[in-house]
Short mmCIF file of C-alpha atoms and ligand atoms in Angstrom, two decimals:
data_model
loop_
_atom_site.label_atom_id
_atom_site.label_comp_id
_atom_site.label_asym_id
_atom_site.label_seq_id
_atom_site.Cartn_x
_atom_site.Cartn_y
_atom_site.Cartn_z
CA UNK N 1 24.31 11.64 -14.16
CA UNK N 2 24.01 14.78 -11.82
CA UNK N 3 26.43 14.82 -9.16
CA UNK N 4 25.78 16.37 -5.56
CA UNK N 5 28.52 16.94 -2.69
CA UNK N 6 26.89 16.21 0.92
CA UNK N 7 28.19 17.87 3.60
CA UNK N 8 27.94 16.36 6.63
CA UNK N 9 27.13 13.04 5.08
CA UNK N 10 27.87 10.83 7.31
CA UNK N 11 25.30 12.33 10.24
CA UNK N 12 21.68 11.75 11.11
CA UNK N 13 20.08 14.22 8.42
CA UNK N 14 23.58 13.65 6.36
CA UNK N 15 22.73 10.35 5.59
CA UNK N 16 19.51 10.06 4.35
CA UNK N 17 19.77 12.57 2.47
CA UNK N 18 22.61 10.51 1.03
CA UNK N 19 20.14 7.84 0.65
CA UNK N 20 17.54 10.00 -0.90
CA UNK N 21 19.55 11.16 -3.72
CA UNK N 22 21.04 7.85 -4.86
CA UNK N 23 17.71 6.44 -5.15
CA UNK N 24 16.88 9.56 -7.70
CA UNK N 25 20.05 8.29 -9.55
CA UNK N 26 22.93 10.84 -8.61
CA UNK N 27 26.41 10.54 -8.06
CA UNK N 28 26.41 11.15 -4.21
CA UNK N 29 29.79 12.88 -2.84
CA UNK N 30 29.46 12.25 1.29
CA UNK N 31 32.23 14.53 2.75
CA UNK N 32 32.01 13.84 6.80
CA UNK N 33 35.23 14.61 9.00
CA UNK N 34 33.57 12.09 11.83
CA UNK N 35 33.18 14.76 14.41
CA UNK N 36 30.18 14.04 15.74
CA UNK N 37 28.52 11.40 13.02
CA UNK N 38 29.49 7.62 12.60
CA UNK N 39 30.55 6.13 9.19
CA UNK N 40 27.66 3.02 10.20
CA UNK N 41 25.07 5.27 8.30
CA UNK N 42 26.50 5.65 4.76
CA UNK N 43 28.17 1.90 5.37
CA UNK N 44 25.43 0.39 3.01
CA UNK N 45 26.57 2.74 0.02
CA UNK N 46 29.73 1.85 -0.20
CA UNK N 47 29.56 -0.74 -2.65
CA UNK N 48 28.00 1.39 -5.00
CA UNK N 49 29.60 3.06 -7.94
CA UNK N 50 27.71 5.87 -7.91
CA UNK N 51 28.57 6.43 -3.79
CA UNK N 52 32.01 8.05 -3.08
CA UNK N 53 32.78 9.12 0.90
CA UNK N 54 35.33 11.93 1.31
CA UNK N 55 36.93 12.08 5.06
CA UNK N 56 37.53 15.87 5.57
CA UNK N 57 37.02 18.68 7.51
CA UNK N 58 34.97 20.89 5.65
CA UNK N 59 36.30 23.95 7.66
CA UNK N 60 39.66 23.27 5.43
CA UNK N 61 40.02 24.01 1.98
CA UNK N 62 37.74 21.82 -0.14
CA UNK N 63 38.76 20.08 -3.45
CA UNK N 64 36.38 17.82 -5.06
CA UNK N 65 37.50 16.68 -8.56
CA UNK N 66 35.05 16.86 -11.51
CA UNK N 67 31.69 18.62 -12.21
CA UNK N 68 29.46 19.09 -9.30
CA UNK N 69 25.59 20.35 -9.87
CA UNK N 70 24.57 20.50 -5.98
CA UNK N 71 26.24 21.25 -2.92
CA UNK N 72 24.27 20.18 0.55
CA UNK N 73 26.00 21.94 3.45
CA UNK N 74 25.24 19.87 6.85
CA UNK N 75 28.34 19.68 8.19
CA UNK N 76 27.88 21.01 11.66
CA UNK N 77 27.43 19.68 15.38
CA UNK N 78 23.90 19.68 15.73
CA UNK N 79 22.58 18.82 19.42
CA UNK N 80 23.20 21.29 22.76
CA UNK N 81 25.32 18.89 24.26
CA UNK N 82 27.81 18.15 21.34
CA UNK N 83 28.09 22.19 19.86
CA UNK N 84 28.90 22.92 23.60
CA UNK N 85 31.34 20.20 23.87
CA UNK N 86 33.17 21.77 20.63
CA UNK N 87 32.17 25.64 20.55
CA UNK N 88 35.24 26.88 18.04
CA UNK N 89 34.31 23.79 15.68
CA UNK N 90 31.06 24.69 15.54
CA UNK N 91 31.68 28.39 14.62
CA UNK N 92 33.88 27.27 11.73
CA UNK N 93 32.25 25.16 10.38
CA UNK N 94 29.52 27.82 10.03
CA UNK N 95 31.45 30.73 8.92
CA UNK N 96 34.75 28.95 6.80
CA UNK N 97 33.06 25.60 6.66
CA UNK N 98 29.90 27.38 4.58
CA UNK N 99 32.81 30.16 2.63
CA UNK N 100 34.72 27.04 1.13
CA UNK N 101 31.18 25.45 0.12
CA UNK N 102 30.10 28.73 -1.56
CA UNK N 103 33.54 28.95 -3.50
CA UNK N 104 33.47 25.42 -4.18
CA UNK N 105 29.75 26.28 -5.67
CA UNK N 106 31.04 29.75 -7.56
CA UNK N 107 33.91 27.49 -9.45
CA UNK N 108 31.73 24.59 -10.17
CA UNK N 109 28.80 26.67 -11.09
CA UNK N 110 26.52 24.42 -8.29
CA UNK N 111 23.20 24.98 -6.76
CA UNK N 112 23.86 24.75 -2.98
CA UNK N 113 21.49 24.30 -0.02
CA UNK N 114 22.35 25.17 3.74
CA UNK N 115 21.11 23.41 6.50
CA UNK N 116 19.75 26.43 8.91
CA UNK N 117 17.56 26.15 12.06
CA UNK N 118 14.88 27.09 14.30
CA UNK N 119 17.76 28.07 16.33
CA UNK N 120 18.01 31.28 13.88
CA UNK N 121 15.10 32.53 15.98
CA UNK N 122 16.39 31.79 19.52
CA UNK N 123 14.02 32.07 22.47
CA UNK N 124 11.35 33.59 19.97
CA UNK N 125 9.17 36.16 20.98
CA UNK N 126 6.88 35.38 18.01
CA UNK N 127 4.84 32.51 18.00
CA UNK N 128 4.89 30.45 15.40
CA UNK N 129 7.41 31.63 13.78
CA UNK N 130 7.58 32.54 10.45
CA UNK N 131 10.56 33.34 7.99
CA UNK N 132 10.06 36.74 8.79
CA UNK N 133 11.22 37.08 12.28
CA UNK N 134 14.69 37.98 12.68
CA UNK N 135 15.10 35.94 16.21
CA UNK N 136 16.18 36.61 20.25
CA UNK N 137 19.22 35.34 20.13
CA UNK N 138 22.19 35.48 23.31
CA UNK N 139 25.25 35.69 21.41
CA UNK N 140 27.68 34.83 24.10
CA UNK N 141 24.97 32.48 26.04
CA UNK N 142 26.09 28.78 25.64
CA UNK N 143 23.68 28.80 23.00
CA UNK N 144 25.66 31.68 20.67
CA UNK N 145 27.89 29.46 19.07
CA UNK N 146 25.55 27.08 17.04
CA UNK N 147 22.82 30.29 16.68
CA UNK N 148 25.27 32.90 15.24
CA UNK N 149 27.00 30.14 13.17
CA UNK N 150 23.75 29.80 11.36
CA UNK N 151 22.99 33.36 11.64
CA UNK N 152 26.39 34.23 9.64
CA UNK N 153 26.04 31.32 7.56
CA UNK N 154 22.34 32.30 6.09
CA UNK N 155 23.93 36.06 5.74
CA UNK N 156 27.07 34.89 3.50
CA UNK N 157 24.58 32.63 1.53
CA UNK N 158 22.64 35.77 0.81
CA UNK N 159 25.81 37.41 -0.12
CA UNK N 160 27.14 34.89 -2.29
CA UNK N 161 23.26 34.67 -3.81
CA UNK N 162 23.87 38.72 -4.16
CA UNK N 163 27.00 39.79 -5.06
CA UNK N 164 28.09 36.31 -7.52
CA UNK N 165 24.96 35.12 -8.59
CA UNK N 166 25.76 31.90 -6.67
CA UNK N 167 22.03 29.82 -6.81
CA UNK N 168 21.34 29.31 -3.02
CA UNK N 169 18.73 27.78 -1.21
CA UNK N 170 18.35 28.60 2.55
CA UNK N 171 16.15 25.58 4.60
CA UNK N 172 15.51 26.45 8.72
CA UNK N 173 15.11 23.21 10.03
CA UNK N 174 12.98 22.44 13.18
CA UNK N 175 13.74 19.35 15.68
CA UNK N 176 13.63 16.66 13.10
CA UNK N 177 14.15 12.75 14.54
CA UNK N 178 13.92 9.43 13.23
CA UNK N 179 16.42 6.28 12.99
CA UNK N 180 20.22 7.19 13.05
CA UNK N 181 19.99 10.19 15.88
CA UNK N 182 22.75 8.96 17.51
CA UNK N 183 21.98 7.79 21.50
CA UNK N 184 23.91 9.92 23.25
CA UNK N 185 23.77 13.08 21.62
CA UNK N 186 22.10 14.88 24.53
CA UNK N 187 18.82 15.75 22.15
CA UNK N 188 15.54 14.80 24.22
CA UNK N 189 14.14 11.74 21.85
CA UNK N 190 16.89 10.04 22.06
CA UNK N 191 17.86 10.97 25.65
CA UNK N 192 14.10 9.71 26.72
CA UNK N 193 14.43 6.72 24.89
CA UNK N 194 17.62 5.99 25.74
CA UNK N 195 17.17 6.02 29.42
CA UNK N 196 13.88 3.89 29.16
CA UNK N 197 16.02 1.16 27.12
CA UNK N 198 18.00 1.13 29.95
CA UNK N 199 15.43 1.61 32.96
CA UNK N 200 16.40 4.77 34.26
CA UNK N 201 14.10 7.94 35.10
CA UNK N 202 13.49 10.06 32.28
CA UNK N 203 15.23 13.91 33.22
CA UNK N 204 13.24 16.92 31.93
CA UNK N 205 15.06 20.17 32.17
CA UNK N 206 13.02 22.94 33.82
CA UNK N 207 9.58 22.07 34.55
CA UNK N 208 8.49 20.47 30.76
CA UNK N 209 6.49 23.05 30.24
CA UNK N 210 8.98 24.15 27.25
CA UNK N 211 7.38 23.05 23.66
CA UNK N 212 9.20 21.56 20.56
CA UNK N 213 7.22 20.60 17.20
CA UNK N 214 9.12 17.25 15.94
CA UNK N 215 9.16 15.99 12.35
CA UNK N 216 10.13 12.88 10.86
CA UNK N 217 13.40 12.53 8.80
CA UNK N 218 11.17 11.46 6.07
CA UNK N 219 8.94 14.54 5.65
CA UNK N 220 12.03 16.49 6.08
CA UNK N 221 13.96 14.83 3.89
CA UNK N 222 11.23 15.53 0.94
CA UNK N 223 11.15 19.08 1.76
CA UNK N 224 14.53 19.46 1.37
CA UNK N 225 14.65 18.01 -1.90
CA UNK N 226 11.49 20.06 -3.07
CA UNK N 227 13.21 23.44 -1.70
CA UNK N 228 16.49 22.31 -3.91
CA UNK N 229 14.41 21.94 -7.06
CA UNK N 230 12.60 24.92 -6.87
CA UNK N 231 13.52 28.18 -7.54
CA UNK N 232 13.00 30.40 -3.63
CA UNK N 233 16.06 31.84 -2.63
CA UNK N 234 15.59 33.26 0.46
CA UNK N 235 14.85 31.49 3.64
CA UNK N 236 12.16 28.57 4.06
CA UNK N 237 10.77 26.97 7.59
CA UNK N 238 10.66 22.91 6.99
CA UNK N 239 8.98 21.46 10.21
CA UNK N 240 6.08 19.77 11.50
CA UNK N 241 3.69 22.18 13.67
CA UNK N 242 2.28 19.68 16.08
CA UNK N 243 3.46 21.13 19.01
CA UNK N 244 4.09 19.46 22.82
CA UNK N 245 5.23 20.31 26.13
CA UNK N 246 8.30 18.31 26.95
CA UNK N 247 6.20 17.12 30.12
CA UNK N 248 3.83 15.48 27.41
CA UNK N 249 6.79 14.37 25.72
CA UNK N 250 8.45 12.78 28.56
CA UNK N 251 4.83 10.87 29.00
CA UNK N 252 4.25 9.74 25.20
CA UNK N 253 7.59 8.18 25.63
CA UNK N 254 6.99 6.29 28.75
CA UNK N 255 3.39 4.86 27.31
CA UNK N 256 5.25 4.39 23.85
CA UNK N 257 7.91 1.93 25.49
CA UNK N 258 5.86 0.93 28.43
CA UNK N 259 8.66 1.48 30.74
CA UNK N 260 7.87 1.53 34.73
CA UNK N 261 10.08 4.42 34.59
CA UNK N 262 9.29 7.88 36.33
CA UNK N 263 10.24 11.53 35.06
CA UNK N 264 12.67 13.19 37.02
CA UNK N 265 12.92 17.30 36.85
CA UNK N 266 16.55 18.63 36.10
CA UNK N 267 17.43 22.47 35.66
CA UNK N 268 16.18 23.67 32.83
CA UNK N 269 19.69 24.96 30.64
CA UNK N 270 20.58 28.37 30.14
CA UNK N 271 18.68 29.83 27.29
CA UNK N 272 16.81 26.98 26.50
CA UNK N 273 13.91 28.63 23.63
CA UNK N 274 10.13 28.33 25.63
CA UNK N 275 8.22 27.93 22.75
CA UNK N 276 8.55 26.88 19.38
CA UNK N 277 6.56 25.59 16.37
CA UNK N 278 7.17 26.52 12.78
CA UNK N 279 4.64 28.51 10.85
CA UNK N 280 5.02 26.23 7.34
CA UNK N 281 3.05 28.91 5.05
CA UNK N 282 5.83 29.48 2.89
CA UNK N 283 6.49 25.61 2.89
CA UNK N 284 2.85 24.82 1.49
CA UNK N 285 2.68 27.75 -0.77
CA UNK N 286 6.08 27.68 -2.62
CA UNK N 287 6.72 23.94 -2.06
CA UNK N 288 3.81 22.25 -1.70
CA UNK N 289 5.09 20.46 0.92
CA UNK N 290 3.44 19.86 4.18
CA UNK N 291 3.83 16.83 6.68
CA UNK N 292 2.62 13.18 6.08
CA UNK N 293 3.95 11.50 9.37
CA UNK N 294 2.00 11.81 12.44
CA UNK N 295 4.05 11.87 15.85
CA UNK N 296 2.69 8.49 17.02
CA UNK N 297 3.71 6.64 13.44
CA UNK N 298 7.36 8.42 13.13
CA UNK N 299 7.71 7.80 17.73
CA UNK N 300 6.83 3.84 16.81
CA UNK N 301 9.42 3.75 13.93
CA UNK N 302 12.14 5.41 15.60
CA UNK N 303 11.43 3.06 19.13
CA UNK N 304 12.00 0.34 16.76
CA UNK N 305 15.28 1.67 15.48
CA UNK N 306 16.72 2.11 18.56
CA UNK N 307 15.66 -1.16 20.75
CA UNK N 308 17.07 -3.42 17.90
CA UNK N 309 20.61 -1.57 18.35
CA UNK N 310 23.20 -3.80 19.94
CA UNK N 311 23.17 -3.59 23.84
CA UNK N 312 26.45 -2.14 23.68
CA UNK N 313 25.15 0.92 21.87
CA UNK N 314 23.01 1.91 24.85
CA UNK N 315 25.53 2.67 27.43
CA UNK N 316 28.11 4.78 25.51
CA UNK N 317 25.69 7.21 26.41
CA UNK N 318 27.26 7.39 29.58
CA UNK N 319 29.05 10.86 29.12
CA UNK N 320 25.61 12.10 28.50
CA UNK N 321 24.28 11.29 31.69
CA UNK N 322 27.67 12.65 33.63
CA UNK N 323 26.55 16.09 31.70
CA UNK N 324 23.29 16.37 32.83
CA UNK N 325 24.04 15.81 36.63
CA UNK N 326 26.50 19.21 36.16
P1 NAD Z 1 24.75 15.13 13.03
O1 NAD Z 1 25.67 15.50 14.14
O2 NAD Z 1 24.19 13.75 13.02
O3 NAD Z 1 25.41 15.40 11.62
C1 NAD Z 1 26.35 16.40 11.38
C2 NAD Z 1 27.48 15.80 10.57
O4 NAD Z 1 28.41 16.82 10.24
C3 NAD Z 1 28.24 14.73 11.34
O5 NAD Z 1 28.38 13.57 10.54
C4 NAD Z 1 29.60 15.38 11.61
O6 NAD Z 1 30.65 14.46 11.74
C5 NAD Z 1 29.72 16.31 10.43
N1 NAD Z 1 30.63 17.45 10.63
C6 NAD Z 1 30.63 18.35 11.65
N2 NAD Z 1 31.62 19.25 11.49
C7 NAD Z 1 32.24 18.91 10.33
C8 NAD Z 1 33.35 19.46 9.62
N3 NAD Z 1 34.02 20.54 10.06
N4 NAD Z 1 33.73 18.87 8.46
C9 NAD Z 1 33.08 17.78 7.99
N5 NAD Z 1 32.03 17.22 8.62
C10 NAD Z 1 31.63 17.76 9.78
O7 NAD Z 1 23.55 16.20 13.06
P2 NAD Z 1 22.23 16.30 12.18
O8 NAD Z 1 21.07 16.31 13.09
O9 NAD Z 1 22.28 15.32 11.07
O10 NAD Z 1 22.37 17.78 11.61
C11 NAD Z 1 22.78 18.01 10.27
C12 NAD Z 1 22.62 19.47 9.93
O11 NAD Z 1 21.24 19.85 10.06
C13 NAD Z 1 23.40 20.44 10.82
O12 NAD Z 1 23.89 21.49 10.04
C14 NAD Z 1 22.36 20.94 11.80
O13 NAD Z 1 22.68 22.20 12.29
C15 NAD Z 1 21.12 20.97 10.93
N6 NAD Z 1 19.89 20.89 11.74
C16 NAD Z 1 19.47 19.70 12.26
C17 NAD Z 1 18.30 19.66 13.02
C18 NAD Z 1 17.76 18.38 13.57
O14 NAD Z 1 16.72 18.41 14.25
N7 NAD Z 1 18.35 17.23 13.34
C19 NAD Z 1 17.60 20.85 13.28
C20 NAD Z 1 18.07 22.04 12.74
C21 NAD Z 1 19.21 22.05 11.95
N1 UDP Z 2 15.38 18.15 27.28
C1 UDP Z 2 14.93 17.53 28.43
N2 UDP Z 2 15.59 16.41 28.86
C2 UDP Z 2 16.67 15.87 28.20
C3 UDP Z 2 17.10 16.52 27.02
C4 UDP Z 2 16.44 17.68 26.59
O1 UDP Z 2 13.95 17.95 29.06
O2 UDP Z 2 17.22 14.86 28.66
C5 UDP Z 2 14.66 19.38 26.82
C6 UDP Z 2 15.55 20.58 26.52
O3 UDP Z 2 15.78 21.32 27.70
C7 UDP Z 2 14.71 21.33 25.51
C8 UDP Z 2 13.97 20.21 24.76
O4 UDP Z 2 14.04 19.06 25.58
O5 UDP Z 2 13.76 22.14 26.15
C9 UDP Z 2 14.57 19.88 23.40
O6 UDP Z 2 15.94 19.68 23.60
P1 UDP Z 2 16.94 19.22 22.44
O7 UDP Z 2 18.29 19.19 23.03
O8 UDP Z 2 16.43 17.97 21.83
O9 UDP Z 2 16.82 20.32 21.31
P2 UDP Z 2 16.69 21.91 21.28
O10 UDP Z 2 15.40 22.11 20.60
O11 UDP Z 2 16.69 22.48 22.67
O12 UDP Z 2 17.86 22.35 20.51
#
């Protein structure tokens, strides 16, 4: 049985990935310190003997007994609002966070995978971006720690691909949603639907005229797994390029819930990228992996997730909406 370490196992991404690779018959290693995820995602695998959950900080020396094939590394705050709630985390657990993974790899003689992000690239000046561009990135805007985390962390990958033969993989993830986001992690799907659930205005920063490109967890997940088998070392874009204003956003998710519910315009944050869509070449060449869930199909899935949540679950996003009105 092959036997894969998830970092960050216990998150949104974290967990299905979890999921993913038990159904393909591994032993699945979760190692989550609880920072920002919640142990309710991997709860279902804990009866299995194949399932083991490690509660550590990755940023801290890592032991993990036994033979390991795979490493995942998503271990990291992942939304504006939390890596700006816990900056130095977030900077360690991109720079000694991804070193122990890579020694833990070197000793073990593992594949491992990072979790990068569209975030590499900043505010791009290149539109869509491709693997090629090397980014617009403010290091010391509120943005710098998450962006140079995964800046450093793709560069010591490279290095550890380079100078000990480690066998890396290097995905750049774009805004990916789907059931387990968390409520009230500040990211705009679950912010939008969050405030509909609970009849409030929904608050676009700046005047929506931003884009995103959102893919489902599912069509992420599978690119994931295809970039793990294969044998591209250097950086791949896994994303879905249907791109939309946040204004359009904001008004797909009022028709989607049918709330009565208005949009309200907040300031837009510092730094906050203008455009963004992946270019997927690389993805469809190398992979053979393109998107298979449309925006309205993954929307009405991820709706359903979150209005069957207990009631209670809707207003701990409280905090949220005290860091908006700042
Ligand atoms: P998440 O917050 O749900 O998951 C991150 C997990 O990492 C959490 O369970 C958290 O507790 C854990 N963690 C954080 N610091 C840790 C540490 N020092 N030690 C151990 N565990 C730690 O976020 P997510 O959306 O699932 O993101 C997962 C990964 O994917 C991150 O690396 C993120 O940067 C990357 N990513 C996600 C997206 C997206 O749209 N979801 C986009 C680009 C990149
Ligand atoms: N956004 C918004 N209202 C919210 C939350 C976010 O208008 O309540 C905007 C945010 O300014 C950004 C986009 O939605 O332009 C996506 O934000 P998110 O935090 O989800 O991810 P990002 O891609 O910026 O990391």
């Amino acid at each position: 049985m092959k036997r894969i370490l998830i970092t960050g196992g216990a998150g949104f991404l974290g967990s299905h990935l979890c999921d993913r690779f038990i159904k393909e018959g591994y032993h699945v290693i979760a190692m989550d310190n609880l920072i920002t995820g919640d142990i309710r995602n991997i709860e279902h695998l804990f009866k299995l003997p194949n399932f083991e959950f490690y509660h550590h900080d990755v940023s801290k020396f890592i032991h993990v007994p036994g033979e390991l094939d795979y490493i995942l590394h998503f271990a990291s705050p992942a939304s504006p609002i939390d890596y700006l709630k816990i900056p130095i985390q977030t900077l360690k657990v991109g720079s000694l966070g991804i070193h122990n993974c890579l020694g833990l790899a070197r000793v073990k003689n593992a594949r491992v995978l990072i979790a990068s992000t569209s975030e590499v690239y900043g505010d791009p000046t290149v539109h869509p971006q491709n693997e090629d561009y090397w980014g617009n990135v403010n290091p010391v805007g509120p943005r710098g720690v998450y962006d140079e985390a995964k800046r450093f962390q793709e560069a010591m990958t490279m290095a550890y691909h380079t100078y000990h033969n480690v066998e890396t993989r290097i995905v750049r993830i774009f805004n990916t949603y789907g059931p387990r986001m968390r409520l009230n992690d500040g990211r705009v799907l679950p912010a939008f639907i969050g405030q509909a659930l609970r009849g409030e205005d929904l608050t676009v920063f700046g005047d929506g005229s931003q884009t995103r490109s959102f893919c489902y967890v599912d069509d992420l997940i599978e690119g994931i797994y295809r970039l793990l088998m294969s044998d591209y070392p250097y950086p791949v874009n896994v994303g879905n390029p249907s791109e939309i204003t946040i204004g359009q956003f904001a008004e797909e998710i009022i028709k989607l819930t049918g709330t009565d519910q208005k949009v309200v315009y907040k300031e837009l944050p510092k730094d906050d990228p203008k455009q963004r869509q992946p270019d997927i070449t690389k993805a469809k060449e190398i992979l053979g992996w393109e998107p298979q869930v449309s925006r309205a199909e993954g929307l009405k899935i991820t709706y359903e997730y979150f209005r069957n949540l207990p009631e209670e679950e809707l207003y701990k996003a409280a905090y949220h909406r005290e860091f908006t009105k700042k």
